[in-house]
mmCIF file of C-alpha atoms in Angstrom:
data_model
loop_
_atom_site.group_PDB
_atom_site.id
_atom_site.type_symbol
_atom_site.label_atom_id
_atom_site.label_comp_id
_atom_site.label_asym_id
_atom_site.label_seq_id
_atom_site.Cartn_x
_atom_site.Cartn_y
_atom_site.Cartn_z
ATOM 1 C CA UNK A 1 88.082 97.334 105.197
ATOM 2 C CA UNK A 2 86.084 99.918 107.114
ATOM 3 C CA UNK A 3 87.381 102.753 109.291
ATOM 4 C CA UNK A 4 84.789 103.882 111.835
ATOM 5 C CA UNK A 5 84.386 107.522 112.819
ATOM 6 C CA UNK A 6 82.644 107.525 116.183
ATOM 7 C CA UNK A 7 81.495 109.962 118.826
ATOM 8 C CA UNK A 8 83.808 110.209 121.810
ATOM 9 C CA UNK A 9 82.668 107.782 124.490
ATOM 10 C CA UNK A 10 84.076 108.178 128.006
ATOM 11 C CA UNK A 11 83.716 105.619 130.805
ATOM 12 C CA UNK A 12 81.053 103.659 128.907
ATOM 13 C CA UNK A 13 82.329 100.301 127.690
ATOM 14 C CA UNK A 14 78.796 98.921 127.077
ATOM 15 C CA UNK A 15 78.065 101.845 124.739
ATOM 16 C CA UNK A 16 81.354 101.260 122.925
ATOM 17 C CA UNK A 17 80.553 97.581 122.424
ATOM 18 C CA UNK A 18 77.075 98.446 121.187
ATOM 19 C CA UNK A 19 78.652 100.807 118.664
ATOM 20 C CA UNK A 20 80.973 98.044 117.457
ATOM 21 C CA UNK A 21 77.924 95.839 116.927
ATOM 22 C CA UNK A 22 76.155 98.621 115.028
ATOM 23 C CA UNK A 23 79.092 99.208 112.690
ATOM 24 C CA UNK A 24 79.453 95.446 112.238
ATOM 25 C CA UNK A 25 75.874 95.197 111.001
ATOM 26 C CA UNK A 26 76.556 97.987 108.501
ATOM 27 C CA UNK A 27 79.823 96.361 107.441
ATOM 28 C CA UNK A 28 78.000 93.084 106.845
ATOM 29 C CA UNK A 29 75.899 94.745 104.180
ATOM 30 C CA UNK A 30 79.084 95.878 102.439
ATOM 31 C CA UNK A 31 80.830 92.505 102.917
ATOM 32 C CA UNK A 32 83.775 94.035 104.788
ATOM 33 C CA UNK A 33 86.265 91.822 106.613
ATOM 34 C CA UNK A 34 87.882 94.348 108.994
ATOM 35 C CA UNK A 35 86.708 97.250 111.122
ATOM 36 C CA UNK A 36 89.064 99.845 112.614
ATOM 37 C CA UNK A 37 88.150 101.964 115.651
ATOM 38 C CA UNK A 38 89.775 105.036 117.251
ATOM 39 C CA UNK A 39 92.538 105.310 119.837
ATOM 40 C CA UNK A 40 91.475 104.255 123.358
ATOM 41 C CA UNK A 41 87.965 103.818 121.939
ATOM 42 C CA UNK A 42 86.833 101.145 124.383
ATOM 43 C CA UNK A 43 87.185 103.154 127.614
ATOM 44 C CA UNK A 44 87.686 106.662 126.213
ATOM 45 C CA UNK A 45 90.804 108.762 125.814
ATOM 46 C CA UNK A 46 91.498 110.454 129.127
ATOM 47 C CA UNK A 47 95.048 109.815 130.273
ATOM 48 C CA UNK A 48 95.343 111.018 133.846
ATOM 49 C CA UNK A 49 96.812 108.421 136.231
ATOM 50 C CA UNK A 50 93.516 108.307 138.134
ATOM 51 C CA UNK A 51 91.497 107.576 134.987
ATOM 52 C CA UNK A 52 93.911 104.869 133.889
ATOM 53 C CA UNK A 53 93.788 103.172 137.276
ATOM 54 C CA UNK A 54 89.983 103.124 137.194
ATOM 55 C CA UNK A 55 89.488 101.935 133.651
ATOM 56 C CA UNK A 56 92.544 100.081 132.327
ATOM 57 C CA UNK A 57 91.986 96.417 131.474
ATOM 58 C CA UNK A 58 94.321 93.485 131.998
ATOM 59 C CA UNK A 59 93.920 91.519 128.773
ATOM 60 C CA UNK A 60 94.222 88.264 130.702
ATOM 61 C CA UNK A 61 91.420 89.211 133.104
ATOM 62 C CA UNK A 62 87.919 87.842 133.407
ATOM 63 C CA UNK A 63 86.579 91.329 132.665
ATOM 64 C CA UNK A 64 88.303 91.402 129.289
ATOM 65 C CA UNK A 65 87.234 87.812 128.699
ATOM 66 C CA UNK A 66 83.628 88.940 129.036
ATOM 67 C CA UNK A 67 84.253 91.635 126.425
ATOM 68 C CA UNK A 68 85.712 89.048 124.046
ATOM 69 C CA UNK A 69 82.664 86.858 124.612
ATOM 70 C CA UNK A 70 80.396 89.782 123.727
ATOM 71 C CA UNK A 71 82.353 90.248 120.486
ATOM 72 C CA UNK A 72 82.401 86.562 119.533
ATOM 73 C CA UNK A 73 79.439 86.932 117.173
ATOM 74 C CA UNK A 74 81.071 89.761 115.195
ATOM 75 C CA UNK A 75 82.177 88.308 111.845
ATOM 76 C CA UNK A 76 84.701 91.024 111.002
ATOM 77 C CA UNK A 77 88.227 91.223 112.362
ATOM 78 C CA UNK A 78 88.300 94.173 114.769
ATOM 79 C CA UNK A 79 91.115 96.596 115.563
ATOM 80 C CA UNK A 80 90.047 98.450 118.696
ATOM 81 C CA UNK A 81 91.939 101.061 120.691
ATOM 82 C CA UNK A 82 91.907 100.519 124.448
ATOM 83 C CA UNK A 83 93.727 101.274 127.686
ATOM 84 C CA UNK A 84 95.695 98.221 128.811
ATOM 85 C CA UNK A 85 97.063 97.378 132.250
ATOM 86 C CA UNK A 86 99.934 94.920 132.422
ATOM 87 C CA UNK A 87 101.110 94.384 135.972
ATOM 88 C CA UNK A 88 101.821 97.923 137.243
ATOM 89 C CA UNK A 89 102.143 99.549 133.815
ATOM 90 C CA UNK A 90 99.604 101.123 131.485
ATOM 91 C CA UNK A 91 99.700 101.011 127.707
ATOM 92 C CA UNK A 92 97.896 102.804 124.893
ATOM 93 C CA UNK A 93 97.031 99.662 122.952
ATOM 94 C CA UNK A 94 95.271 98.502 119.808
ATOM 95 C CA UNK A 95 93.819 95.007 120.125
ATOM 96 C CA UNK A 96 93.269 92.787 117.082
ATOM 97 C CA UNK A 97 90.236 90.554 117.693
ATOM 98 C CA UNK A 98 88.578 87.923 115.531
ATOM 99 C CA UNK A 99 85.376 86.112 116.539
ATOM 100 C CA UNK A 100 86.019 86.840 120.195
ATOM 101 C CA UNK A 101 89.663 85.731 120.104
ATOM 102 C CA UNK A 102 92.543 88.114 120.817
ATOM 103 C CA UNK A 103 95.000 87.700 117.938
ATOM 104 C CA UNK A 104 97.541 90.208 119.201
ATOM 105 C CA UNK A 105 98.183 93.780 120.228
ATOM 106 C CA UNK A 106 100.159 96.829 119.248
ATOM 107 C CA UNK A 107 101.268 99.257 121.969
ATOM 108 C CA UNK A 108 101.843 102.899 121.034
ATOM 109 C CA UNK A 109 105.578 103.545 120.777
ATOM 110 C CA UNK A 110 105.677 107.352 120.569
ATOM 111 C CA UNK A 111 103.940 109.093 123.463
ATOM 112 C CA UNK A 112 103.087 112.774 123.762
ATOM 113 C CA UNK A 113 104.092 114.828 126.790
ATOM 114 C CA UNK A 114 100.552 114.429 128.096
ATOM 115 C CA UNK A 115 100.788 110.631 127.981
ATOM 116 C CA UNK A 116 103.465 110.256 130.656
ATOM 117 C CA UNK A 117 101.257 107.829 132.622
ATOM 118 C CA UNK A 118 101.640 105.314 129.780
ATOM 119 C CA UNK A 119 104.629 103.094 129.082
ATOM 120 C CA UNK A 120 105.798 103.104 125.466
ATOM 121 C CA UNK A 121 105.575 99.917 123.457
ATOM 122 C CA UNK A 122 108.630 98.464 121.767
ATOM 123 C CA UNK A 123 107.458 96.295 118.886
ATOM 124 C CA UNK A 124 105.672 96.507 115.537
ATOM 125 C CA UNK A 125 103.709 93.279 115.002
ATOM 126 C CA UNK A 126 102.006 92.571 111.687
ATOM 127 C CA UNK A 127 98.900 90.520 110.979
ATOM 128 C CA UNK A 128 97.575 88.683 107.926
ATOM 129 C CA UNK A 129 93.961 88.811 106.809
ATOM 130 C CA UNK A 130 92.755 87.138 103.602
ATOM 131 C CA UNK A 131 96.130 87.551 101.934
ATOM 132 C CA UNK A 132 96.659 91.164 103.044
ATOM 133 C CA UNK A 133 99.296 91.944 105.664
ATOM 134 C CA UNK A 134 98.736 94.964 107.898
ATOM 135 C CA UNK A 135 100.358 96.701 110.831
ATOM 136 C CA UNK A 136 99.228 99.402 113.227
ATOM 137 C CA UNK A 137 100.324 102.858 114.355
ATOM 138 C CA UNK A 138 98.517 104.944 116.948
ATOM 139 C CA UNK A 139 97.973 108.677 116.381
ATOM 140 C CA UNK A 140 101.213 110.490 117.368
ATOM 141 C CA UNK A 141 103.270 107.582 115.997
ATOM 142 C CA UNK A 142 102.569 108.911 112.500
ATOM 143 C CA UNK A 143 104.551 112.083 113.214
ATOM 144 C CA UNK A 144 107.683 109.924 112.908
ATOM 145 C CA UNK A 145 108.881 107.860 109.922
ATOM 146 C CA UNK A 146 110.199 104.894 111.911
ATOM 147 C CA UNK A 147 106.919 103.247 113.047
ATOM 148 C CA UNK A 148 105.497 103.084 109.535
ATOM 149 C CA UNK A 149 108.815 101.919 108.109
ATOM 150 C CA UNK A 150 109.021 99.140 110.700
ATOM 151 C CA UNK A 151 105.617 97.873 109.566
ATOM 152 C CA UNK A 152 106.445 98.154 105.859
ATOM 153 C CA UNK A 153 109.763 96.331 106.361
ATOM 154 C CA UNK A 154 107.786 93.213 107.322
ATOM 155 C CA UNK A 155 105.917 93.154 104.033
ATOM 156 C CA UNK A 156 102.749 94.931 105.143
ATOM 157 C CA UNK A 157 100.587 96.538 102.489
ATOM 158 C CA UNK A 158 98.307 98.436 104.866
ATOM 159 C CA UNK A 159 98.980 100.693 107.846
ATOM 160 C CA UNK A 160 95.996 101.024 110.174
ATOM 161 C CA UNK A 161 96.003 104.127 112.369
ATOM 162 C CA UNK A 162 93.900 104.428 115.513
ATOM 163 C CA UNK A 163 93.667 108.160 116.283
ATOM 164 C CA UNK A 164 91.968 110.479 118.734
ATOM 165 C CA UNK A 165 92.061 114.161 117.861
ATOM 166 C CA UNK A 166 89.584 115.655 120.306
ATOM 167 C CA UNK A 167 91.337 118.988 120.877
ATOM 168 C CA UNK A 168 90.820 122.467 122.167
ATOM 169 C CA UNK A 169 89.192 124.411 119.353
ATOM 170 C CA UNK A 170 92.189 126.541 118.447
ATOM 171 C CA UNK A 171 94.428 123.467 118.194
ATOM 172 C CA UNK A 172 91.765 121.527 116.305
ATOM 173 C CA UNK A 173 91.528 124.270 113.679
ATOM 174 C CA UNK A 174 95.321 124.496 113.376
ATOM 175 C CA UNK A 175 95.797 120.760 112.996
ATOM 176 C CA UNK A 176 92.775 120.078 110.803
ATOM 177 C CA UNK A 177 94.599 120.555 107.460
ATOM 178 C CA UNK A 178 97.816 118.890 108.662
ATOM 179 C CA UNK A 179 96.761 115.328 109.493
ATOM 180 C CA UNK A 180 96.503 114.175 105.889
ATOM 181 C CA UNK A 181 99.756 115.906 104.941
ATOM 182 C CA UNK A 182 101.642 114.079 107.696
ATOM 183 C CA UNK A 183 100.069 110.728 106.879
ATOM 184 C CA UNK A 184 100.688 111.185 103.151
ATOM 185 C CA UNK A 185 104.391 111.535 103.946
ATOM 186 C CA UNK A 186 104.325 108.126 105.631
ATOM 187 C CA UNK A 187 102.602 106.680 102.549
ATOM 188 C CA UNK A 188 105.187 108.156 100.169
ATOM 189 C CA UNK A 189 107.989 106.718 102.292
ATOM 190 C CA UNK A 190 106.535 103.211 102.451
ATOM 191 C CA UNK A 191 104.132 102.693 99.531
ATOM 192 C CA UNK A 192 101.457 101.332 101.883
ATOM 193 C CA UNK A 193 97.785 102.126 102.088
ATOM 194 C CA UNK A 194 97.002 104.158 105.223
ATOM 195 C CA UNK A 195 93.587 103.803 106.834
ATOM 196 C CA UNK A 196 92.747 105.890 109.905
ATOM 197 C CA UNK A 197 89.846 105.974 112.375
ATOM 198 C CA UNK A 198 89.124 108.932 114.654
ATOM 199 C CA UNK A 199 86.446 110.452 116.867
ATOM 200 C CA UNK A 200 84.259 113.405 116.005
ATOM 201 C CA UNK A 201 81.896 115.826 117.723
ATOM 202 C CA UNK A 202 82.271 118.042 120.784
ATOM 203 C CA UNK A 203 83.347 117.054 124.293
ATOM 204 C CA UNK A 204 82.392 120.439 125.753
ATOM 205 C CA UNK A 205 82.433 124.094 124.727
ATOM 206 C CA UNK A 206 86.225 124.080 124.515
ATOM 207 C CA UNK A 207 86.971 120.796 122.725
ATOM 208 C CA UNK A 208 86.018 119.511 119.293
ATOM 209 C CA UNK A 209 87.020 116.559 117.123
ATOM 210 C CA UNK A 210 87.047 116.824 113.332
ATOM 211 C CA UNK A 211 88.712 113.480 112.575
ATOM 212 C CA UNK A 212 89.802 112.722 109.927
ATOM 213 C CA UNK A 213 88.674 109.155 109.370
ATOM 214 C CA UNK A 214 89.928 108.346 105.900
ATOM 215 C CA UNK A 215 91.716 106.139 103.402
ATOM 216 C CA UNK A 216 94.927 107.221 101.652
ATOM 217 C CA UNK A 217 96.012 105.049 98.726
ATOM 218 C CA UNK A 218 99.642 104.167 97.868
ATOM 219 C CA UNK A 219 99.785 107.182 95.548
ATOM 220 C CA UNK A 220 99.226 109.355 98.660
ATOM 221 C CA UNK A 221 95.733 110.447 97.581
ATOM 222 C CA UNK A 222 92.746 110.543 99.917
ATOM 223 C CA UNK A 223 90.237 108.200 98.265
ATOM 224 C CA UNK A 224 87.612 107.962 101.024
ATOM 225 C CA UNK A 225 86.771 110.128 104.032
ATOM 226 C CA UNK A 226 83.937 110.464 106.515
ATOM 227 C CA UNK A 227 82.777 114.109 106.650
ATOM 228 C CA UNK A 228 83.794 116.047 109.752
ATOM 229 C CA UNK A 229 81.297 116.037 112.637
ATOM 230 C CA UNK A 230 79.572 112.995 111.113
ATOM 231 C CA UNK A 231 79.474 109.466 112.490
ATOM 232 C CA UNK A 232 80.149 107.018 109.703
ATOM 233 C CA UNK A 233 82.565 104.691 107.972
ATOM 234 C CA UNK A 234 85.239 105.128 105.291
ATOM 235 C CA UNK A 235 85.412 101.995 103.159
ATOM 236 C CA UNK A 236 88.036 100.639 100.800
ATOM 237 C CA UNK A 237 89.015 97.383 99.147
ATOM 238 C CA UNK A 238 92.656 96.379 99.255
ATOM 239 C CA UNK A 239 93.023 93.608 96.705
#
């Protein structure tokens, strides 16, 4: 499995799809079967009502069908964060895609105060890939024990976390050492692997993203991590 640390892309779906293709080519060399991308990666993580109305995708729409067609040649299973529209509601969603086919979705269940334009999800689906069962949390979900426990209770061995920690510099520095500590707590509680993907780089003079994009093993140790401010992939084998 590969967790992809990407630059922040805003309002540029073609660039996001091109980046998926680039990581897929790299993953092919390493014989990986799954690629994980950050929270709201496809359209970019801005959560004002105006931005959501402009960029949210109905997953039954022709526009999303064209995206699936573009991804049909990707051999890896993809877990991609995106902004979903369903009727009049918006969701912070992770889509699970294989060879251009939508296998299912997870909708973020714990929303921050700044995400009031989203509707919270209510379920914790799990997916099976080559004998390994996994579930998904999205960013702020990991601050709470229940989402990870709900995944583990269904026999999952891996928790995939789509994250987006592009923050104002002071907050980024404060939170930088805390992400792994919080996620390690979820690992100790459940015994799962935890694999996270995040953005990195600077949005402007005020905002920076350090990640982390990393792999934490069931002993709650970080065993792979992409360096901060570097685009790359953290790789692990879950046998």
